[in-house]
XYZ file of C-alpha atoms in Angstrom:
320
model
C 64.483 -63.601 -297.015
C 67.090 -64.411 -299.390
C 69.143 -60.934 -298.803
C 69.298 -61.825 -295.308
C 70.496 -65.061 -295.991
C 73.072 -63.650 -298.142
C 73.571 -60.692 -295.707
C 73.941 -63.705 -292.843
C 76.923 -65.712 -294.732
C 78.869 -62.812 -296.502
C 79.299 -59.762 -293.780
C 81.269 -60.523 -290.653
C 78.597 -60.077 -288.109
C 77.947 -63.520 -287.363
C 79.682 -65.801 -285.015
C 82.928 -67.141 -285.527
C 84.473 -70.476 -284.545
C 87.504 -70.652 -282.036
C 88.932 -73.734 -283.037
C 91.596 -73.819 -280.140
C 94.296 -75.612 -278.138
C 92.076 -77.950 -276.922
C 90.976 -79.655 -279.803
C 94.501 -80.453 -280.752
C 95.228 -82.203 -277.641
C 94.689 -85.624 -276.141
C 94.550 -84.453 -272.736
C 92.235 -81.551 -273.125
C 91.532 -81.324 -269.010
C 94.958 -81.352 -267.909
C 95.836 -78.893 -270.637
C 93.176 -76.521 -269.294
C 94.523 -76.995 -265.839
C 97.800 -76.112 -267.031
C 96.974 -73.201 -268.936
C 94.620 -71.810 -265.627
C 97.470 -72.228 -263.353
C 100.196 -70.413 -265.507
C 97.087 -67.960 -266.336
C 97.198 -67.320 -262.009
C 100.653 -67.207 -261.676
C 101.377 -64.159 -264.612
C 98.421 -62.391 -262.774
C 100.181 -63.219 -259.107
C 103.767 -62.245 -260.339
C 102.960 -59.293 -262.211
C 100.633 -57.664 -260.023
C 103.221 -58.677 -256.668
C 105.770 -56.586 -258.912
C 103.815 -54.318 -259.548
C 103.014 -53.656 -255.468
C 106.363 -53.793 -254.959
C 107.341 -51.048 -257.110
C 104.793 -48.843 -255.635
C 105.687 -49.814 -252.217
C 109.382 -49.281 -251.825
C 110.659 -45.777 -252.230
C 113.863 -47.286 -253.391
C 112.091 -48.889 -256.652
C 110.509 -45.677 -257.852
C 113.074 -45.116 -260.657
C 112.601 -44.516 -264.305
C 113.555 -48.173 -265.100
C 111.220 -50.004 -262.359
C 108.471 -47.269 -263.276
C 108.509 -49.179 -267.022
C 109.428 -52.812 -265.599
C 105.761 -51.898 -263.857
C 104.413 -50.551 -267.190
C 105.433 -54.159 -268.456
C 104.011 -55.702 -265.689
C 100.675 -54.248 -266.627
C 100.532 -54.813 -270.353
C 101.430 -58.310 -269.595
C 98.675 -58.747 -267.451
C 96.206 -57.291 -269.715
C 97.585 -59.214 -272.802
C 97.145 -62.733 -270.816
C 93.928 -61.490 -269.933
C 92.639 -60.826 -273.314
C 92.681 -64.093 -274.610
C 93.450 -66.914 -272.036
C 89.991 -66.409 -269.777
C 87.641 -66.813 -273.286
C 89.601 -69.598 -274.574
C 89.229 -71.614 -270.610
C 85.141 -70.518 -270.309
C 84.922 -71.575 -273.852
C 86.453 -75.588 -272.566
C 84.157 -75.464 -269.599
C 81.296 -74.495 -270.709
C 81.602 -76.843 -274.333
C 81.208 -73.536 -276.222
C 83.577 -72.212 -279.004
C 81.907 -69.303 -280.564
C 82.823 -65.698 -280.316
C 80.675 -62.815 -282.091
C 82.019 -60.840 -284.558
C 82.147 -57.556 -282.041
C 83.934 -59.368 -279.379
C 86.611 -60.573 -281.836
C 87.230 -57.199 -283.511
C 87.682 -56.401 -279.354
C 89.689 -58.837 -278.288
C 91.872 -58.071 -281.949
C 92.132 -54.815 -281.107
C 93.280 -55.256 -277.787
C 95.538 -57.959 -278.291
C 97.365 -56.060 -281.538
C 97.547 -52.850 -279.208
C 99.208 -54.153 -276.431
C 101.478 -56.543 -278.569
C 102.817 -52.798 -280.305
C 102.742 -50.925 -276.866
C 105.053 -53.548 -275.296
C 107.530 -53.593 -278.290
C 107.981 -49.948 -278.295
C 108.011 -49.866 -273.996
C 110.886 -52.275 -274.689
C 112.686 -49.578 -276.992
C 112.070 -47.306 -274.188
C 113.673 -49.529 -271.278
C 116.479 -50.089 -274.162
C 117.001 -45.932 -274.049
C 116.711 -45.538 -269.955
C 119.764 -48.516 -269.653
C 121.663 -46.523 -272.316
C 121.228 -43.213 -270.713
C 121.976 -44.336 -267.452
C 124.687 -46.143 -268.649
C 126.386 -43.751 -270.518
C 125.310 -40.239 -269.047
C 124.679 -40.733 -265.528
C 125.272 -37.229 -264.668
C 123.002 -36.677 -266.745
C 120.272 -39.114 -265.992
C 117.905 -37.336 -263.740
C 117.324 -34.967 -265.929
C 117.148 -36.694 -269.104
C 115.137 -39.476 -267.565
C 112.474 -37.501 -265.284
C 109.226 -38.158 -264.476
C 107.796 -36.090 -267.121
C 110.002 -37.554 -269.638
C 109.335 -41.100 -268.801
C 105.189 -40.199 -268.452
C 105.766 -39.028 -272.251
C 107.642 -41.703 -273.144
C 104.719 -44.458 -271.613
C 102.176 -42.449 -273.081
C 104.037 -42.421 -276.518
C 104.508 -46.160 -276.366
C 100.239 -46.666 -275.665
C 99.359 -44.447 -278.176
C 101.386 -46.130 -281.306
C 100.441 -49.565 -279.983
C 97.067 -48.268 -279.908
C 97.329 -47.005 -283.988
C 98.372 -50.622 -284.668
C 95.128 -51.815 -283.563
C 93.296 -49.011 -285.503
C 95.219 -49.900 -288.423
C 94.620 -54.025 -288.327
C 91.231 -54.333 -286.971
C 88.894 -52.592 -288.936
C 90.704 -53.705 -292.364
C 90.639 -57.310 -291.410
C 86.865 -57.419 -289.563
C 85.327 -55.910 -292.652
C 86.405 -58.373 -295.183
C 83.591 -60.671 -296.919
C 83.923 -64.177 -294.648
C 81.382 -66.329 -296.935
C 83.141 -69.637 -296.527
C 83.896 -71.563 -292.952
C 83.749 -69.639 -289.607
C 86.602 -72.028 -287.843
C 89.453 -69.568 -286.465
C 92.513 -72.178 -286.601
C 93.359 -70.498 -283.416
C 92.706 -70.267 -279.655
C 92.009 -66.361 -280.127
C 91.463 -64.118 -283.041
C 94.731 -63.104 -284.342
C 94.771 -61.122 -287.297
C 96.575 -63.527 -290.013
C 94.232 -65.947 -288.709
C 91.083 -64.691 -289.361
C 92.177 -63.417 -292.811
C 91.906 -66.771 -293.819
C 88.470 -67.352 -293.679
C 88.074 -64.000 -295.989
C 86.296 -65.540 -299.750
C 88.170 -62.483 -301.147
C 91.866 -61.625 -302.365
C 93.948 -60.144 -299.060
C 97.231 -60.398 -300.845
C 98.042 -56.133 -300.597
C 96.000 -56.441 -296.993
C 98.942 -58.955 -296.162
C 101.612 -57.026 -298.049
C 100.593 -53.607 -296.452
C 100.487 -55.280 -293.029
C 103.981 -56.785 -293.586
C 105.354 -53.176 -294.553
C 103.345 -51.862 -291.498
C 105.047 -54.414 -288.987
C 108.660 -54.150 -290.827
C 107.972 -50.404 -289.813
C 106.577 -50.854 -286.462
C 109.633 -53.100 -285.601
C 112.349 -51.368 -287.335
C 111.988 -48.235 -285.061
C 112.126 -50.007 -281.826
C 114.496 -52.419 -283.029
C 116.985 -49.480 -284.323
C 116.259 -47.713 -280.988
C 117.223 -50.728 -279.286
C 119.899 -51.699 -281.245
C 121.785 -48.525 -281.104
C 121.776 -48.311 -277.016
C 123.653 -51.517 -276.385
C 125.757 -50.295 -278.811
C 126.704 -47.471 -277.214
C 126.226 -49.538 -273.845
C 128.744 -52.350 -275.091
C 130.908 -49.371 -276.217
C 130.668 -47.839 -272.616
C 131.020 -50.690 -271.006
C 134.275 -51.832 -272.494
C 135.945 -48.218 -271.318
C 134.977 -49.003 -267.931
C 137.981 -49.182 -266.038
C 136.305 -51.044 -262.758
C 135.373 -55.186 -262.964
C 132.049 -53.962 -260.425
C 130.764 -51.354 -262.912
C 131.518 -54.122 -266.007
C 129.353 -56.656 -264.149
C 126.518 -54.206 -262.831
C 126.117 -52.613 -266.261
C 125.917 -56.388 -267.627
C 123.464 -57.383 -265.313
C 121.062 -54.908 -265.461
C 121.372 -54.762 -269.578
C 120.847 -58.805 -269.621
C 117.775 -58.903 -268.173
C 116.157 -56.368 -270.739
C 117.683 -58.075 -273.867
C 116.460 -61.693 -272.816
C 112.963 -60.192 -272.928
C 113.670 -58.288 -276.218
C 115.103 -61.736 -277.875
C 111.847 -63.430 -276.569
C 108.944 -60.941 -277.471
C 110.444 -59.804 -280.737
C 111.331 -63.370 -282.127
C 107.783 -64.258 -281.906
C 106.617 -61.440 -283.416
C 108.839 -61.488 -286.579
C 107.237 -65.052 -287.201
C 103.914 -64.095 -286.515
C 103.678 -60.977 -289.258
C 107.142 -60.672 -291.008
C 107.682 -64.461 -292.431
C 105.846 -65.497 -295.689
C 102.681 -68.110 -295.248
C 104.403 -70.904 -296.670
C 106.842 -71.087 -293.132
C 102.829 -71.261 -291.489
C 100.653 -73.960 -290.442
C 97.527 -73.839 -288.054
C 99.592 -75.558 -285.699
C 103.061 -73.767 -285.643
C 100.933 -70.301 -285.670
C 99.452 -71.306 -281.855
C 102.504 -72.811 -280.251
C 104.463 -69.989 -281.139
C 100.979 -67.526 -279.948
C 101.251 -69.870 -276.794
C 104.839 -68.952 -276.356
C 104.682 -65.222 -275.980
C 100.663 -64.932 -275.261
C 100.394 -67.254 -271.923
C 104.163 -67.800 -271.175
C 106.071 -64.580 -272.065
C 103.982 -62.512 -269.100
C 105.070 -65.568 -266.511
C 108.852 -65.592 -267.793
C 109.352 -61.133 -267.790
C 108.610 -61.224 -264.211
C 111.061 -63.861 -263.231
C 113.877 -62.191 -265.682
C 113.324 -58.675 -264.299
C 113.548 -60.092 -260.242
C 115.316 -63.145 -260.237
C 118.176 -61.512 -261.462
C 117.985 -58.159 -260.153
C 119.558 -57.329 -257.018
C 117.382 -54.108 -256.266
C 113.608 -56.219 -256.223
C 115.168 -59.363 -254.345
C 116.105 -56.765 -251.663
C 112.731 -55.247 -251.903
C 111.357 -58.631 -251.832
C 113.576 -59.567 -248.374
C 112.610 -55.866 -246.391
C 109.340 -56.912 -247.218
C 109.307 -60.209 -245.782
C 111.102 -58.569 -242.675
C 108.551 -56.328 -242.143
C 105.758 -58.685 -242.666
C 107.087 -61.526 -239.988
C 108.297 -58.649 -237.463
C 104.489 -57.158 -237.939
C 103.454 -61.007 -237.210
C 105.321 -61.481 -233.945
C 104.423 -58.402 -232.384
C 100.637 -59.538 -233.075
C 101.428 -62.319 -230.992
């Protein structure tokens, strides 16, 4: 009887603790209202984009085929956490199993690394278009940009095979409260009774790796775009190749500024409290904000947007 009670309060297979937004707040209704209405609008914007893409020949170009790969990691990344974290306020309960957060880890860590590397691969598609257009069908086709999806999946997808099993199989002997609306992986490290100080340094090396790649990647094609640009000869092609570039960096700046104070900065810059408004930032309001940057401001969709409007209220009065 004792083992098990050992077993019980030293392996990670017992319930954890979520302790969440919620608790922090004074208005813990109107929060969750809040949070469920953003939660339906990043599932109504991305998958509208989404059917857009798909629906208008004129969108079904290498750099609306990842806008819609975007569109679909967001809404499986708001997906993963926000729906637990509003059943859990409803229904008064706060626990998640030990399976279901090495899950919901996983997940979250694999689409967090697929999106930063998709972004690497819109940041290569603007430069080739950019600066080889000639070349662009052929250096951009559909085979290439399949690859280049697939590529960005599978080294998310390492990320999460990396993090998830070191970090669930740590001793957690003392409290079970996650500081957190989700199970992040810094988070749940510190419940661990034992030393994680190389887990932490080998996960910092691991991200500065992860992000140096897609940052370099990006970093070198607006290069080469700004360089590009500035030889244009024509005001119209200075302003199109601005517009469709500042779109992509906004998103960049957003997603990657988060990140880099999530797993790069030391824990003395952390508290509980920073560690979820900046998880609230680009978890629940980064998949809202990318489909307003890549439509609001792009030409192509609004016109999609308008033909399909057309169509709809012409379909309407001939019913009549």
């Amino acid at each position: 009887m004792a083992s098990v009670t050992w077993m019980a309060n030293h392996t990670g297979w017992s319930d954890f603790i979520l302790v969440g937004l919620f608790r922090q707040s004074k208005h813990p209704a109107l929060l969750c209202v809040v949070i469920f209405v953003v939660f339906l609008v990043a599932l109504s914007e991305n998958a509208f984009l989404i059917f857009l893409i798909h629906s208008d020949a004129h969108l079904h170009t290498p750099m609306y085929f990842f806008i819609s790969q975007l569109s679909f990691m967001d809404m499986v990344y708001i997906s993963v956490t926000v729906p637990k974290m509003l059943l859990d306020q409803v229904m008064g309960v706060n626990k998640i199993s030990a399976p279901a957060c090495g899950m919901q880890m996983f997940l979250y860590v694999t689409l967090a690394g697929s999106e930063f590397f998709l972004l690497a691969a819109m940041a290569y598609d603007r430069y080739v278009a950019i600066c080889h257009p000639l070349r662009y069908p052929v250096l951009m086709s559909y085979k290439v940009c399949l690859f280049l999806a697939s590529g960005c999946w599978f080294l998310g997808s390492m990320d999460g095979f990396m993090f998830t099993p070191i970090t669930m199989t740590f001793p957690f002997c003392g409290s079970r409260e996650i500081y957190h609306f989700f199970c992040e992986v810094p988070a749940v490290l510190k419940l661990s009774c034992s030393d994680t100080s190389i887990v932490e340094i080998f996960m910092y090396l691991c991200c500065v790796l992860m992000l140096l790649f897609p940052v370099t990647i990006i970093a070198s094609s607006y290069l080469c775009i700004l360089l590009s640009i500035h030889r244009m000869n024509t005001a119209e092609g200075r302003k199109k190749a601005f517009a469709t570039c500042s779109s992509h960096l906004t998103a960049v700046i957003l997603f990657s500024g988060a990140a880099i104070y999530t797993y790069m900065l030391p824990s003395s810059y952390h508290t509980p409290e920073k560690d979820m408004m900046v998880s609230v930032f680009y978890t629940i309001l980064t998949p809202v904000l990318n489909p307003l940057i890549y439509s609001l401001r792009n030409k192509d969709v609004m016109g999609a947007l308008k033909k399909m409007l057309t169509v709809g209220s012409a379909f309407q009065k001939t019913m009549k």
